[in-house]
């Protein structure tokens, strides 16, 4: 099944196309103002050589993160689902970040800007989130970095 993933929960907006876990294309846009969301989708589909009709699943990053960005992704997916009946699933954004840490060894502190001077944090180990998500200040993150956290 071909999947289209929308991750708009941070200021680095991403769209990816994958088939059975193999990444075919990935595009990014930095910044939250004027996100060209439909163009990002079109660019990813073109890079992957896939049409909109071939998408069998939409995967949405559900945060924590930008409330507006998450709403944009959900509204796009709802419209697509209503029009085509495509399967739609949500995925915690910190879980997606944790996958990127696979093979790096040790415990890694993940942090996503939660705005208002706070960060949503979680610990990743072996490519998975371990424990609960917590809100922490930039000062605490800097302290953890000084303590040797990656």
Tab-separated table of C-alpha atoms in Angstrom, residues 3 8 18-19 39 47-48 68 73-75 85-87 93 98 110 114 118 122 126 129 139-140 145:
chain	number	residue	atom	x	y	z
A	3	UNK	CA	1.206	5.954	2.000
A	8	UNK	CA	3.105	19.815	9.999
A	18	UNK	CA	6.331	5.498	0.994
A	19	UNK	CA	5.367	2.026	-0.116
A	39	UNK	CA	2.353	22.171	-3.570
A	47	UNK	CA	9.129	12.836	-7.080
A	48	UNK	CA	7.728	9.418	-6.177
A	68	UNK	CA	-2.327	25.307	13.545
A	73	UNK	CA	-2.810	18.375	8.114
A	74	UNK	CA	-6.024	17.017	9.616
A	75	UNK	CA	-8.237	19.227	7.438
A	85	UNK	CA	-12.479	7.009	1.211
A	86	UNK	CA	-8.717	6.621	1.738
A	87	UNK	CA	-7.577	5.068	5.041
A	93	UNK	CA	5.168	13.063	16.087
A	98	UNK	CA	12.282	8.396	17.841
A	110	UNK	CA	13.767	14.517	21.875
A	114	UNK	CA	5.605	23.732	22.253
A	118	UNK	CA	8.311	25.438	26.552
A	122	UNK	CA	10.526	12.580	25.508
A	126	UNK	CA	16.376	1.904	20.432
A	129	UNK	CA	9.856	6.623	22.984
A	139	UNK	CA	16.805	26.350	30.567
A	140	UNK	CA	16.139	22.734	31.573
A	145	UNK	CA	22.682	19.077	27.350
